[in-house]
C-alpha cells in the first residue's frame, strides 16, 4: 500500500545566528523532527529552507520549534 | 535560591544569545553566562532536571556541574 504524503517547502527567516555551530545545531534539531525531510540553513541569508510533510508539520510549527531553540524566527507572508 | 552550575557547549555569541533567550522565556530565574569558559550559572528554585531540559532545547551538549 502506498502512503500519500503532502510535501511542502518553506523558507523561514531566522535571526540570532552568528556562526556555523548555530547553523549546525538548528539543522540537527529541526532536521530530526517528525515530518521534516530536509533542512538547509543559511547564515548569510538568515533563513532556513525546510522540506516537510504537511501531515506532521506546518510552517508555523517549524517556526515555533526554531523559536524554542532561542532564535527568532518568522514565517514569510508569501508562503501560504 | 540555589545556584546551579552548568557547562553548555557554546561556541559564539549566537549560542549564548540563544541560551539567554531560552532562559528568559522560562522566567523566574536569575542567570549568568561565561562564554569563554562555557559556563552558565542559574539561580532558581526549579528542579535541576527542568533547567537541564530547558538548556538542552538549544541543541547543545549540557553538563551539570553541581551547586555553587
Coordinates of C-alpha atoms in Angstrom, one line a residue:
Chain A
X1 CA 0.0 0.0 0.0
X2 CA 1.3 3.4 -0.9
X3 CA 1.1 6.2 1.5
X4 CA 0.2 9.7 0.4
X5 CA 2.4 12.4 1.6
X6 CA 2.0 16.1 1.0
X7 CA 5.4 17.7 0.8
X8 CA 5.8 21.4 1.1
X9 CA 8.8 23.7 1.2
X10 CA 9.0 26.8 3.2
X11 CA 11.6 29.4 3.8
X12 CA 11.7 30.8 7.3
X13 CA 13.6 33.8 8.5
X14 CA 15.9 33.1 11.4
X15 CA 17.5 35.8 13.5
X16 CA 20.3 35.5 16.0
X17 CA 22.6 33.1 14.4
X18 CA 26.2 34.2 14.3
X19 CA 28.3 31.2 13.4
X20 CA 28.5 27.8 11.9
X21 CA 27.7 25.9 15.0
X22 CA 24.4 27.8 15.4
X23 CA 23.5 26.6 11.9
X24 CA 24.5 23.1 12.7
X25 CA 22.5 22.8 15.9
X26 CA 19.4 24.1 14.1
X27 CA 19.9 21.7 11.2
X28 CA 20.4 18.8 13.6
X29 CA 17.5 19.6 15.9
X30 CA 14.9 20.7 13.3
X31 CA 16.1 18.0 10.9
X32 CA 15.3 15.3 13.4
X33 CA 11.7 16.4 14.0
X34 CA 9.0 14.1 12.7
X35 CA 7.9 15.0 9.2
X36 CA 11.0 17.1 8.3
X37 CA 12.5 15.7 5.1
X38 CA 15.3 18.2 4.5
X39 CA 16.6 21.4 6.0
X40 CA 19.1 23.9 4.8
X41 CA 20.1 26.8 6.9
X42 CA 21.8 29.8 5.5
X43 CA 23.8 32.0 7.8
X44 CA 24.3 34.8 5.2
X45 CA 20.6 35.0 4.3
X46 CA 19.4 34.4 7.9
X47 CA 17.0 31.8 6.6
X48 CA 16.1 28.2 6.9
X49 CA 14.6 26.3 4.0
X50 CA 12.7 23.3 5.1
X51 CA 11.1 20.5 3.0
X52 CA 8.5 18.9 5.2
X53 CA 5.4 16.6 5.3
X54 CA 2.3 18.6 5.7
X55 CA 0.6 15.9 7.9
X56 CA 3.2 16.3 10.6
X57 CA 4.4 19.9 10.4
X58 CA 3.3 23.3 9.3
X59 CA 5.4 26.5 8.6
X60 CA 4.1 27.8 12.0
X61 CA 5.1 24.7 13.9
X62 CA 8.6 24.7 12.4
X63 CA 9.0 28.4 13.2
X64 CA 7.9 27.7 16.8
X65 CA 10.5 24.9 17.0
X66 CA 13.2 27.3 16.0
X67 CA 12.0 29.9 18.5
X68 CA 12.0 27.2 21.1
X69 CA 15.8 26.9 20.5
X70 CA 16.3 30.5 21.3
X71 CA 16.4 32.1 17.9
X72 CA 13.9 34.5 16.4
X73 CA 12.0 33.1 13.5
X74 CA 9.1 34.1 11.4
X75 CA 7.0 32.7 8.6
X76 CA 7.2 34.9 5.5
X77 CA 3.8 36.1 4.3
X78 CA 4.4 35.0 0.7
X79 CA 4.3 31.3 1.7
X80 CA 0.7 30.4 2.4
Chain B
X1 CA 17.6 30.2 45.9
X2 CA 20.1 27.6 44.8
X3 CA 22.8 28.4 42.4
X4 CA 23.5 25.7 39.8
X5 CA 26.5 25.5 37.5
X6 CA 26.0 24.1 34.1
X7 CA 28.5 23.5 31.3
X8 CA 27.0 24.2 27.9
X9 CA 28.8 23.7 24.6
X10 CA 28.5 27.3 23.4
X11 CA 30.9 28.5 20.8
X12 CA 29.8 32.0 20.0
X13 CA 27.6 34.9 20.9
X14 CA 24.9 33.4 18.9
X15 CA 24.9 30.3 21.1
X16 CA 25.0 32.3 24.3
X17 CA 22.3 34.6 23.0
X18 CA 20.1 31.6 22.3
X19 CA 20.6 30.3 25.8
X20 CA 19.8 33.8 27.2
X21 CA 16.5 33.9 25.3
X22 CA 15.5 30.4 26.3
X23 CA 16.2 31.2 30.0
X24 CA 14.3 34.5 29.7
X25 CA 11.3 32.6 28.3
X26 CA 11.4 30.3 31.3
X27 CA 11.2 33.3 33.6
X28 CA 11.6 33.3 37.3
X29 CA 15.3 32.6 37.0
X30 CA 18.5 34.6 37.5
X31 CA 21.4 33.6 35.4
X32 CA 24.9 34.5 34.3
X33 CA 26.8 33.3 31.3
X34 CA 30.6 32.9 31.0
X35 CA 31.1 32.3 27.3
X36 CA 34.9 31.7 27.2
X37 CA 34.5 29.1 30.0
X38 CA 31.3 27.7 28.5
X39 CA 29.6 28.0 31.9
X40 CA 26.1 29.0 32.8
X41 CA 25.1 29.8 36.4
X42 CA 21.5 29.7 37.2
X43 CA 19.8 30.8 40.4
X44 CA 16.5 29.2 40.6
X45 CA 14.2 27.1 42.9
X46 CA 13.3 24.9 39.9
X47 CA 14.3 21.3 39.6
X48 CA 17.7 20.7 38.1
X49 CA 16.0 18.4 35.5
X50 CA 13.8 21.2 34.4
X51 CA 16.7 23.6 33.9
X52 CA 18.7 20.8 32.2
X53 CA 15.8 20.2 29.7
X54 CA 15.5 23.9 29.1
X55 CA 19.1 24.3 28.3
X56 CA 19.1 21.2 26.1
X57 CA 16.5 22.9 23.9
X58 CA 19.1 25.0 22.2
X59 CA 20.5 21.8 20.7
X60 CA 23.9 21.9 22.5
X61 CA 25.5 19.5 24.9
X62 CA 24.8 20.2 28.5
X63 CA 26.6 19.0 31.6
X64 CA 25.6 19.6 35.2
X65 CA 28.5 20.6 37.5
X66 CA 26.5 20.8 40.7
X67 CA 25.5 23.6 43.0
X68 CA 27.8 26.5 43.6

